[in-house]
Amino acid sequence: MLETARNTSTDSRRDLVTELLGLWLLLAVFLDGWAHLHLPGLETFFTPWHAALYSGMLATAAWTAAVIWRNRTPGQPLAQAVPPGYRGTAVGVVLFAVAGGLDLLWHEILGIEVSLDALVSPTHLLLGFSLFLILGTAVRSARAASHAGNFAWTPAALFAVVLMTGLGAFFLIYVSAFVRLGPTALFTPIPVGTPGRIQAELPVVITLASYLLTTALIMAPFLFTLSAARRPARGIVTLLVAAAAWLPVVMIGLRPTSITGAAGTTVAAVVVDLLLTRVPETWLGRGLPAVTGGIAALLWTGQLMAFAVTDAIRWPVSLWLGAVVLSAAMAAGLALLSSWGPARPVPDASGDAAKSGL
C-alpha cells in the first residue's frame, strides 16, 4: 500500500511537470497571437514568437520521451512502455511536428495570415488539436489511475482543464465576450424594414453570440470537472474565467473596456466559488441546471456592474438583461444535457472531495 501511494505521488509530480510545459506552450500561443495582432508586417515563419512555441514543443517532446523511457522495463518494447494517459501525448507531439512542417510549407507558398483567417487556417487548427492532446495529459492520466466509481481530480488534472479552456479561448477569441465593447457600445433600435437596420444590428448580434459561446466555454469544463466529483473543486470557476478572460484581454492589448469587463467577471467568479462551497450536494444533482444557470447569470451581471460603474451601459434594458437570461439558459441547457445518461460516479467519503481542490 505504501508503494502504491509512492507511485501515485510520483505520477502526480510527473503530470504536473507535463502541464507546466503545457503552460509554456499555451503562453507561447498567445504570445504569437499578440505578435500577429500588433506587428502586422510579419511575413516570415521564422520569428521569436514561433521560436518560443517550437522550443516549448521540443522541451515537451524531450520530457515525453524521458517519461516513456523511464517507465520502460528491460526487454519491453518501447510502445508498451508508454504510461497510462501519455499515449495521446506522444500522438500530440508527433502530430505537432507534422502540422508544423505543413504550416511552414503553407506559409512559404501562400504567405502569412494577417486576420481572422489565421485562427481558422487548417494547419493552425491541426496545431491546436495536437496541443489539446498534450494539454489533456493529466486528465487522461488521472482517469487511468482511478478505480471504478472512485475518480479524484488531482491538481495537475484540474490545471489541465484550465489550460485546455485557455486554448479554446484562443481559437474562439473572435467570439469572446471579453474583447468586445458589448453593452457599452451605443445601440439605437431600428424598426424592421428600415434601410441600414441589418448593418446597425450586426455588432449586437455578434456580441449576443459571443455571450452564448463564452458561457459554453466556461460552463462546459466546469460541468466536466463536476462529472466525477460530489462537489466542485475549490476556485474552479475563478480559474476557468481567468483562462477564458485574461489571456485574450492581454493578447488584444489590454483595452480599458476589456479590462473592466474581465475584472468584473472575475470578481463575480470569486463570489460564485464562495457560494458553491455552501451549496447542498443535492442541488448539484437534480438542481444542477438551476445552479449553472445562476452561475452564468452572476458572472455576466458582474461584468455589467463593472461597465455601469466605470463607463455606462448603452444597450436598452431589454437587450442587456436578455443577454444575461440567454446565457443562463445556455448554461442550464448544458447542465441538463450533461445529466442525461448513466448517473455520475460518487467518490468515497474518505476525503476524495478534499483531494479534488487545488
mmCIF file of C-alpha atoms in Angstrom:
data_model
loop_
_atom_site.group_PDB
_atom_site.id
_atom_site.type_symbol
_atom_site.label_atom_id
_atom_site.label_comp_id
_atom_site.label_asym_id
_atom_site.label_seq_id
_atom_site.Cartn_x
_atom_site.Cartn_y
_atom_site.Cartn_z
ATOM 1 C CA MET A 1 0.000 0.000 0.000
ATOM 2 C CA LEU A 2 2.923 2.315 0.789
ATOM 3 C CA GLU A 3 4.385 1.524 -2.631
ATOM 4 C CA THR A 4 1.081 2.397 -4.296
ATOM 5 C CA ALA A 5 0.958 5.752 -2.510
ATOM 6 C CA ARG A 6 4.562 6.441 -3.527
ATOM 7 C CA ASN A 7 3.794 5.631 -7.166
ATOM 8 C CA THR A 8 0.722 7.870 -7.085
ATOM 9 C CA SER A 9 2.782 10.755 -5.722
ATOM 10 C CA THR A 10 5.434 10.224 -8.391
ATOM 11 C CA ASP A 11 2.812 10.123 -11.148
ATOM 12 C CA SER A 12 1.247 13.346 -9.841
ATOM 13 C CA ARG A 13 4.601 15.147 -9.934
ATOM 14 C CA ARG A 14 5.264 13.782 -13.420
ATOM 15 C CA ASP A 15 1.858 15.002 -14.640
ATOM 16 C CA LEU A 16 2.386 18.417 -13.049
ATOM 17 C CA VAL A 17 5.681 18.849 -14.919
ATOM 18 C CA THR A 18 3.899 17.908 -18.141
ATOM 19 C CA GLU A 19 1.208 20.524 -17.523
ATOM 20 C CA LEU A 20 3.775 23.197 -16.648
ATOM 21 C CA LEU A 21 5.329 22.540 -20.041
ATOM 22 C CA GLY A 22 1.796 22.833 -21.391
ATOM 23 C CA LEU A 23 1.562 26.274 -19.778
ATOM 24 C CA TRP A 24 4.744 27.239 -21.631
ATOM 25 C CA LEU A 25 3.106 26.133 -24.894
ATOM 26 C CA LEU A 26 -0.163 27.953 -24.167
ATOM 27 C CA LEU A 27 1.550 31.236 -23.275
ATOM 28 C CA ALA A 28 3.671 30.938 -26.431
ATOM 29 C CA VAL A 29 0.498 30.519 -28.499
ATOM 30 C CA PHE A 30 -0.963 33.717 -27.058
ATOM 31 C CA LEU A 31 2.383 35.491 -27.489
ATOM 32 C CA ASP A 32 2.389 34.524 -31.168
ATOM 33 C CA GLY A 33 -1.210 35.720 -31.448
ATOM 34 C CA TRP A 34 -0.241 39.035 -29.855
ATOM 35 C CA ALA A 35 2.560 39.441 -32.390
ATOM 36 C CA HIS A 36 0.231 38.851 -35.315
ATOM 37 C CA LEU A 37 -2.226 41.429 -33.936
ATOM 38 C CA HIS A 38 0.288 44.149 -33.122
ATOM 39 C CA LEU A 39 3.045 43.530 -35.672
ATOM 40 C CA PRO A 40 1.131 43.231 -38.952
ATOM 41 C CA GLY A 41 4.322 43.360 -41.024
ATOM 42 C CA LEU A 42 5.264 39.776 -40.104
ATOM 43 C CA GLU A 43 5.911 37.956 -43.365
ATOM 44 C CA THR A 44 8.127 35.098 -42.287
ATOM 45 C CA PHE A 45 7.724 31.835 -40.460
ATOM 46 C CA PHE A 46 10.982 32.367 -38.538
ATOM 47 C CA THR A 47 10.069 34.783 -35.722
ATOM 48 C CA PRO A 48 10.892 34.980 -31.984
ATOM 49 C CA TRP A 49 7.246 34.172 -31.283
ATOM 50 C CA HIS A 50 7.394 30.935 -33.256
ATOM 51 C CA ALA A 51 10.715 30.182 -31.560
ATOM 52 C CA ALA A 52 9.034 30.382 -28.150
ATOM 53 C CA LEU A 53 6.357 27.942 -29.289
ATOM 54 C CA TYR A 54 8.609 25.450 -31.017
ATOM 55 C CA SER A 55 11.235 25.471 -28.263
ATOM 56 C CA GLY A 56 8.440 24.686 -25.823
ATOM 57 C CA MET A 57 7.406 21.798 -28.028
ATOM 58 C CA LEU A 58 10.971 20.494 -28.187
ATOM 59 C CA ALA A 59 11.100 20.584 -24.382
ATOM 60 C CA THR A 60 7.756 18.786 -24.210
ATOM 61 C CA ALA A 61 8.896 16.163 -26.696
ATOM 62 C CA ALA A 62 12.100 15.566 -24.741
ATOM 63 C CA TRP A 63 10.182 15.274 -21.473
ATOM 64 C CA THR A 64 7.631 12.882 -23.000
ATOM 65 C CA ALA A 65 10.431 10.701 -24.366
ATOM 66 C CA ALA A 66 12.116 10.684 -20.940
ATOM 67 C CA VAL A 67 8.854 9.712 -19.232
ATOM 68 C CA ILE A 68 8.350 6.802 -21.608
ATOM 69 C CA TRP A 69 11.982 5.656 -21.337
ATOM 70 C CA ARG A 70 11.963 5.767 -17.524
ATOM 71 C CA ASN A 71 8.761 3.719 -17.492
ATOM 72 C CA ARG A 72 10.322 1.015 -19.646
ATOM 73 C CA THR A 73 11.446 -2.266 -18.137
ATOM 74 C CA PRO A 74 14.402 -4.190 -19.649
ATOM 75 C CA GLY A 75 13.355 -6.054 -22.779
ATOM 76 C CA GLN A 76 9.993 -4.313 -23.000
ATOM 77 C CA PRO A 77 9.017 -2.875 -26.406
ATOM 78 C CA LEU A 78 9.029 0.904 -26.289
ATOM 79 C CA ALA A 79 5.421 1.109 -27.492
ATOM 80 C CA GLN A 80 4.344 -0.856 -24.409
ATOM 81 C CA ALA A 81 6.291 1.379 -22.032
ATOM 82 C CA VAL A 82 4.062 4.418 -22.537
ATOM 83 C CA PRO A 83 2.484 5.312 -19.151
ATOM 84 C CA PRO A 84 -1.326 5.468 -18.983
ATOM 85 C CA GLY A 85 -2.524 8.764 -20.362
ATOM 86 C CA TYR A 86 0.673 9.527 -22.273
ATOM 87 C CA ARG A 87 -0.149 7.725 -25.499
ATOM 88 C CA GLY A 88 -2.260 10.735 -26.513
ATOM 89 C CA THR A 89 0.637 12.994 -25.501
ATOM 90 C CA ALA A 90 3.019 11.146 -27.807
ATOM 91 C CA VAL A 91 0.474 11.351 -30.618
ATOM 92 C CA GLY A 92 0.123 15.088 -29.953
ATOM 93 C CA VAL A 93 3.886 15.634 -30.155
ATOM 94 C CA VAL A 94 4.172 13.745 -33.455
ATOM 95 C CA LEU A 95 1.086 15.463 -34.852
ATOM 96 C CA PHE A 96 2.504 18.867 -33.875
ATOM 97 C CA ALA A 97 5.712 18.104 -35.780
ATOM 98 C CA VAL A 98 3.725 17.109 -38.860
ATOM 99 C CA ALA A 99 1.428 20.133 -38.577
ATOM 100 C CA GLY A 100 4.417 22.421 -38.027
ATOM 101 C CA GLY A 101 6.035 21.204 -41.238
ATOM 102 C CA LEU A 102 2.776 21.661 -43.118
ATOM 103 C CA ASP A 103 2.397 25.126 -41.599
ATOM 104 C CA LEU A 104 5.878 26.111 -42.791
ATOM 105 C CA LEU A 105 5.055 24.863 -46.276
ATOM 106 C CA TRP A 106 1.695 26.663 -46.178
ATOM 107 C CA HIS A 107 3.307 29.982 -45.227
ATOM 108 C CA GLU A 108 6.066 29.676 -47.811
ATOM 109 C CA ILE A 109 3.535 29.054 -50.584
ATOM 110 C CA LEU A 110 0.527 31.132 -49.516
ATOM 111 C CA GLY A 111 2.074 33.689 -47.173
ATOM 112 C CA ILE A 112 1.328 34.656 -43.553
ATOM 113 C CA GLU A 113 -2.291 35.075 -42.474
ATOM 114 C CA VAL A 114 -2.907 38.557 -41.109
ATOM 115 C CA SER A 115 -6.514 38.470 -39.891
ATOM 116 C CA LEU A 116 -9.295 36.104 -38.878
ATOM 117 C CA ASP A 117 -8.035 33.567 -41.373
ATOM 118 C CA ALA A 118 -5.085 32.839 -39.042
ATOM 119 C CA LEU A 119 -7.442 31.321 -36.453
ATOM 120 C CA VAL A 120 -9.196 29.024 -38.922
ATOM 121 C CA SER A 121 -6.240 28.104 -41.100
ATOM 122 C CA PRO A 122 -6.270 24.278 -41.436
ATOM 123 C CA THR A 123 -2.639 23.928 -40.384
ATOM 124 C CA HIS A 124 -3.196 26.137 -37.329
ATOM 125 C CA LEU A 125 -6.270 24.132 -36.365
ATOM 126 C CA LEU A 126 -4.204 20.944 -36.664
ATOM 127 C CA LEU A 127 -1.557 22.510 -34.411
ATOM 128 C CA GLY A 128 -4.321 23.437 -31.967
ATOM 129 C CA PHE A 129 -5.662 19.876 -31.905
ATOM 130 C CA SER A 130 -2.192 18.496 -31.197
ATOM 131 C CA LEU A 131 -1.801 20.982 -28.332
ATOM 132 C CA PHE A 132 -5.186 19.925 -26.986
ATOM 133 C CA LEU A 133 -3.968 16.325 -26.827
ATOM 134 C CA ILE A 134 -0.832 17.390 -24.969
ATOM 135 C CA LEU A 135 -2.635 19.672 -22.507
ATOM 136 C CA GLY A 136 -5.106 16.908 -21.641
ATOM 137 C CA THR A 137 -2.373 14.535 -20.457
ATOM 138 C CA ALA A 138 -3.017 14.873 -16.705
ATOM 139 C CA VAL A 139 -6.762 14.278 -17.135
ATOM 140 C CA ARG A 140 -6.169 11.037 -19.018
ATOM 141 C CA SER A 141 -3.517 10.001 -16.503
ATOM 142 C CA ALA A 142 -5.798 10.645 -13.528
ATOM 143 C CA ARG A 143 -8.643 8.725 -15.124
ATOM 144 C CA ALA A 144 -6.372 5.783 -15.907
ATOM 145 C CA ALA A 145 -5.169 5.704 -12.286
ATOM 146 C CA SER A 146 -8.653 5.788 -10.804
ATOM 147 C CA HIS A 147 -10.813 2.854 -9.863
ATOM 148 C CA ALA A 148 -14.426 2.454 -10.915
ATOM 149 C CA GLY A 149 -16.560 4.989 -9.074
ATOM 150 C CA ASN A 150 -13.546 6.419 -7.264
ATOM 151 C CA PHE A 151 -12.117 9.113 -9.532
ATOM 152 C CA ALA A 152 -10.385 12.020 -7.802
ATOM 153 C CA TRP A 153 -9.320 15.213 -9.530
ATOM 154 C CA THR A 154 -5.618 15.801 -8.978
ATOM 155 C CA PRO A 155 -4.204 19.348 -9.023
ATOM 156 C CA ALA A 156 -2.460 18.548 -12.310
ATOM 157 C CA ALA A 157 -5.688 17.283 -13.889
ATOM 158 C CA LEU A 158 -7.589 20.407 -12.852
ATOM 159 C CA PHE A 159 -4.730 22.532 -14.146
ATOM 160 C CA ALA A 160 -5.010 20.653 -17.443
ATOM 161 C CA VAL A 161 -8.708 21.532 -17.744
ATOM 162 C CA VAL A 162 -7.897 25.208 -17.146
ATOM 163 C CA LEU A 163 -5.154 25.133 -19.794
ATOM 164 C CA MET A 164 -7.482 23.479 -22.322
ATOM 165 C CA THR A 165 -10.049 26.191 -21.597
ATOM 166 C CA GLY A 166 -7.385 28.796 -22.310
ATOM 167 C CA LEU A 167 -6.576 27.102 -25.615
ATOM 168 C CA GLY A 168 -10.259 27.180 -26.521
ATOM 169 C CA ALA A 169 -10.342 30.889 -25.637
ATOM 170 C CA PHE A 170 -7.506 31.493 -28.100
ATOM 171 C CA PHE A 171 -9.216 29.840 -31.044
ATOM 172 C CA LEU A 172 -12.577 31.451 -30.182
ATOM 173 C CA ILE A 173 -11.214 34.923 -29.459
ATOM 174 C CA TYR A 174 -13.196 36.375 -32.360
ATOM 175 C CA VAL A 175 -16.396 35.473 -30.484
ATOM 176 C CA SER A 176 -15.174 36.234 -26.966
ATOM 177 C CA ALA A 177 -17.447 38.342 -24.773
ATOM 178 C CA PHE A 178 -14.325 39.777 -23.127
ATOM 179 C CA VAL A 179 -12.817 41.514 -26.160
ATOM 180 C CA ARG A 180 -15.817 43.493 -27.444
ATOM 181 C CA LEU A 181 -17.367 46.793 -26.408
ATOM 182 C CA GLY A 182 -20.541 44.868 -25.670
ATOM 183 C CA PRO A 183 -23.290 46.749 -23.854
ATOM 184 C CA THR A 184 -21.066 49.845 -23.536
ATOM 185 C CA ALA A 185 -21.462 50.483 -27.287
ATOM 186 C CA LEU A 186 -24.293 52.799 -28.290
ATOM 187 C CA PHE A 187 -27.219 50.984 -29.901
ATOM 188 C CA THR A 188 -30.462 52.521 -31.067
ATOM 189 C CA PRO A 189 -33.160 50.011 -32.071
ATOM 190 C CA ILE A 190 -34.261 50.497 -35.675
ATOM 191 C CA PRO A 191 -37.719 49.320 -36.819
ATOM 192 C CA VAL A 192 -37.887 46.309 -39.127
ATOM 193 C CA GLY A 193 -37.817 47.361 -42.760
ATOM 194 C CA THR A 194 -35.752 50.471 -42.179
ATOM 195 C CA PRO A 195 -32.726 50.779 -44.502
ATOM 196 C CA GLY A 196 -29.473 50.017 -42.714
ATOM 197 C CA ARG A 197 -31.109 48.032 -39.893
ATOM 198 C CA ILE A 198 -29.117 44.840 -40.506
ATOM 199 C CA GLN A 199 -25.792 46.697 -40.540
ATOM 200 C CA ALA A 200 -26.703 48.566 -37.344
ATOM 201 C CA GLU A 201 -27.697 45.367 -35.544
ATOM 202 C CA LEU A 202 -24.753 43.248 -36.673
ATOM 203 C CA PRO A 203 -22.379 44.264 -33.810
ATOM 204 C CA VAL A 204 -25.110 43.474 -31.280
ATOM 205 C CA VAL A 205 -25.849 40.132 -32.927
ATOM 206 C CA ILE A 206 -22.147 39.208 -32.759
ATOM 207 C CA THR A 207 -21.971 40.259 -29.105
ATOM 208 C CA LEU A 208 -25.036 38.192 -28.197
ATOM 209 C CA ALA A 209 -23.479 35.180 -29.918
ATOM 210 C CA SER A 210 -20.255 35.899 -28.022
ATOM 211 C CA TYR A 211 -22.079 35.778 -24.695
ATOM 212 C CA LEU A 212 -23.539 32.375 -25.549
ATOM 213 C CA LEU A 213 -20.279 30.863 -26.793
ATOM 214 C CA THR A 214 -18.195 32.282 -23.955
ATOM 215 C CA THR A 215 -20.733 30.916 -21.478
ATOM 216 C CA ALA A 216 -20.347 27.492 -23.068
ATOM 217 C CA LEU A 217 -16.545 27.829 -22.992
ATOM 218 C CA ILE A 218 -16.640 28.366 -19.214
ATOM 219 C CA MET A 219 -19.518 26.103 -18.209
ATOM 220 C CA ALA A 220 -18.621 23.030 -20.276
ATOM 221 C CA PRO A 221 -15.292 22.439 -18.470
ATOM 222 C CA PHE A 222 -16.960 23.285 -15.150
ATOM 223 C CA LEU A 223 -19.513 20.522 -15.757
ATOM 224 C CA PHE A 224 -16.721 18.220 -16.901
ATOM 225 C CA THR A 225 -14.863 18.644 -13.606
ATOM 226 C CA LEU A 226 -18.110 18.038 -11.733
ATOM 227 C CA SER A 227 -18.884 14.851 -13.652
ATOM 228 C CA ALA A 228 -16.740 12.707 -11.351
ATOM 229 C CA ALA A 229 -16.925 14.633 -8.087
ATOM 230 C CA ARG A 230 -19.561 15.325 -5.480
ATOM 231 C CA ARG A 231 -18.610 18.983 -5.215
ATOM 232 C CA PRO A 232 -16.867 21.497 -7.494
ATOM 233 C CA ALA A 233 -13.132 21.902 -6.957
ATOM 234 C CA ARG A 234 -12.239 24.930 -4.876
ATOM 235 C CA GLY A 235 -11.749 28.019 -7.030
ATOM 236 C CA ILE A 236 -12.517 26.233 -10.298
ATOM 237 C CA VAL A 237 -14.906 28.879 -11.666
ATOM 238 C CA THR A 238 -12.389 31.661 -10.974
ATOM 239 C CA LEU A 239 -9.628 29.700 -12.713
ATOM 240 C CA LEU A 240 -11.806 28.986 -15.759
ATOM 241 C CA VAL A 241 -12.889 32.626 -16.000
ATOM 242 C CA ALA A 242 -9.266 33.755 -15.683
ATOM 243 C CA ALA A 243 -8.232 31.494 -18.562
ATOM 244 C CA ALA A 244 -11.187 32.483 -20.745
ATOM 245 C CA ALA A 245 -10.955 36.216 -19.993
ATOM 246 C CA TRP A 246 -7.477 37.450 -19.136
ATOM 247 C CA LEU A 247 -5.434 35.606 -21.748
ATOM 248 C CA PRO A 248 -7.497 37.071 -24.633
ATOM 249 C CA VAL A 249 -7.599 40.503 -22.946
ATOM 250 C CA VAL A 250 -3.803 40.614 -22.698
ATOM 251 C CA MET A 251 -3.432 39.304 -26.245
ATOM 252 C CA ILE A 252 -5.542 42.090 -27.791
ATOM 253 C CA GLY A 253 -3.614 44.763 -25.901
ATOM 254 C CA LEU A 254 -5.253 45.466 -22.522
ATOM 255 C CA ARG A 255 -8.014 47.738 -23.789
ATOM 256 C CA PRO A 256 -9.796 49.608 -20.958
ATOM 257 C CA THR A 257 -13.256 48.203 -21.737
ATOM 258 C CA SER A 258 -11.922 44.652 -21.926
ATOM 259 C CA ILE A 259 -10.030 45.043 -18.646
ATOM 260 C CA THR A 260 -13.169 46.357 -16.949
ATOM 261 C CA GLY A 261 -15.332 43.516 -18.215
ATOM 262 C CA ALA A 262 -12.773 40.840 -17.317
ATOM 263 C CA ALA A 263 -12.259 42.318 -13.842
ATOM 264 C CA GLY A 264 -15.983 42.476 -13.115
ATOM 265 C CA THR A 265 -16.496 38.887 -14.258
ATOM 266 C CA THR A 266 -13.503 37.673 -12.243
ATOM 267 C CA VAL A 267 -14.823 39.286 -9.055
ATOM 268 C CA ALA A 268 -18.194 37.639 -9.725
ATOM 269 C CA ALA A 269 -16.406 34.298 -10.255
ATOM 270 C CA VAL A 270 -14.771 34.596 -6.819
ATOM 271 C CA VAL A 271 -18.214 35.200 -5.312
ATOM 272 C CA VAL A 272 -19.574 32.198 -7.202
ATOM 273 C CA ASP A 273 -16.814 29.932 -5.853
ATOM 274 C CA LEU A 274 -17.535 31.106 -2.311
ATOM 275 C CA LEU A 275 -21.250 30.405 -2.777
ATOM 276 C CA LEU A 276 -20.545 26.965 -4.246
ATOM 277 C CA THR A 277 -18.852 25.900 -1.015
ATOM 278 C CA ARG A 278 -22.240 26.301 0.699
ATOM 279 C CA VAL A 279 -24.447 24.745 -1.976
ATOM 280 C CA PRO A 280 -26.018 21.475 -0.711
ATOM 281 C CA GLU A 281 -24.864 18.413 -2.625
ATOM 282 C CA THR A 282 -28.470 17.608 -3.505
ATOM 283 C CA TRP A 283 -28.596 20.829 -5.551
ATOM 284 C CA LEU A 284 -25.733 19.528 -7.678
ATOM 285 C CA GLY A 285 -27.887 16.618 -8.812
ATOM 286 C CA ARG A 286 -31.387 17.337 -9.993
ATOM 287 C CA GLY A 287 -30.945 21.035 -9.350
ATOM 288 C CA LEU A 288 -27.730 21.344 -11.374
ATOM 289 C CA PRO A 289 -29.349 23.215 -14.318
ATOM 290 C CA ALA A 290 -30.598 25.889 -11.891
ATOM 291 C CA VAL A 291 -27.150 26.119 -10.264
ATOM 292 C CA THR A 292 -25.289 26.511 -13.566
ATOM 293 C CA GLY A 293 -27.882 28.982 -14.831
ATOM 294 C CA GLY A 294 -27.355 31.016 -11.676
ATOM 295 C CA ILE A 295 -23.580 30.892 -12.123
ATOM 296 C CA ALA A 296 -23.816 32.287 -15.657
ATOM 297 C CA ALA A 297 -26.229 34.999 -14.552
ATOM 298 C CA LEU A 298 -23.915 36.067 -11.723
ATOM 299 C CA LEU A 299 -20.824 36.126 -13.963
ATOM 300 C CA TRP A 300 -22.337 38.391 -16.598
ATOM 301 C CA THR A 301 -24.078 40.527 -14.001
ATOM 302 C CA GLY A 302 -20.620 41.146 -12.538
ATOM 303 C CA GLN A 303 -19.387 42.279 -15.938
ATOM 304 C CA LEU A 304 -22.398 44.578 -16.437
ATOM 305 C CA MET A 305 -21.978 46.110 -12.985
ATOM 306 C CA ALA A 306 -18.331 46.871 -13.770
ATOM 307 C CA PHE A 307 -19.389 48.521 -17.033
ATOM 308 C CA ALA A 308 -22.044 50.575 -15.244
ATOM 309 C CA VAL A 309 -19.606 51.815 -12.588
ATOM 310 C CA THR A 310 -16.665 52.670 -14.842
ATOM 311 C CA ASP A 311 -18.382 53.699 -18.067
ATOM 312 C CA ALA A 312 -22.047 53.214 -18.955
ATOM 313 C CA ILE A 313 -24.419 50.575 -20.300
ATOM 314 C CA ARG A 314 -25.814 51.955 -23.545
ATOM 315 C CA TRP A 315 -27.933 48.995 -24.587
ATOM 316 C CA PRO A 316 -31.673 49.041 -23.830
ATOM 317 C CA VAL A 317 -32.514 47.130 -20.657
ATOM 318 C CA SER A 318 -34.412 44.523 -22.671
ATOM 319 C CA LEU A 319 -31.235 43.770 -24.612
ATOM 320 C CA TRP A 320 -28.605 43.539 -21.861
ATOM 321 C CA LEU A 321 -30.960 41.747 -19.482
ATOM 322 C CA GLY A 322 -31.923 39.406 -22.299
ATOM 323 C CA ALA A 323 -28.240 38.615 -22.851
ATOM 324 C CA VAL A 324 -27.948 37.538 -19.208
ATOM 325 C CA VAL A 325 -31.102 35.402 -19.427
ATOM 326 C CA LEU A 326 -29.966 33.767 -22.669
ATOM 327 C CA SER A 327 -26.567 32.970 -21.162
ATOM 328 C CA ALA A 328 -28.219 31.470 -18.081
ATOM 329 C CA ALA A 329 -30.419 29.362 -20.343
ATOM 330 C CA MET A 330 -27.352 28.177 -22.252
ATOM 331 C CA ALA A 331 -25.637 27.139 -19.004
ATOM 332 C CA ALA A 332 -28.761 25.385 -17.735
ATOM 333 C CA GLY A 333 -29.159 23.574 -21.054
ATOM 334 C CA LEU A 334 -25.588 22.302 -20.930
ATOM 335 C CA ALA A 335 -26.164 21.014 -17.400
ATOM 336 C CA LEU A 336 -29.359 19.306 -18.498
ATOM 337 C CA LEU A 337 -27.577 17.590 -21.359
ATOM 338 C CA SER A 338 -24.727 16.512 -19.086
ATOM 339 C CA SER A 339 -27.214 14.891 -16.685
ATOM 340 C CA TRP A 340 -28.589 12.535 -19.329
ATOM 341 C CA GLY A 341 -27.199 9.033 -19.413
ATOM 342 C CA PRO A 342 -25.732 6.964 -16.555
ATOM 343 C CA ALA A 343 -25.500 8.571 -13.130
ATOM 344 C CA ARG A 344 -22.111 10.099 -12.462
ATOM 345 C CA PRO A 345 -19.915 8.149 -10.013
ATOM 346 C CA VAL A 346 -19.760 9.314 -6.413
ATOM 347 C CA PRO A 347 -16.346 9.315 -4.718
ATOM 348 C CA ASP A 348 -15.755 7.612 -1.390
ATOM 349 C CA ALA A 349 -16.415 9.716 1.679
ATOM 350 C CA SER A 350 -12.814 9.158 2.826
ATOM 351 C CA GLY A 351 -11.557 12.532 1.741
ATOM 352 C CA ASP A 352 -11.701 12.424 -2.065
ATOM 353 C CA ALA A 353 -13.661 15.658 -2.033
ATOM 354 C CA ALA A 354 -10.768 17.330 -0.271
ATOM 355 C CA LYS A 355 -8.349 15.912 -2.826
ATOM 356 C CA SER A 356 -10.272 17.468 -5.678
ATOM 357 C CA GLY A 357 -9.361 21.000 -4.634
ATOM 358 C CA LEU A 358 -6.323 22.906 -5.777
#
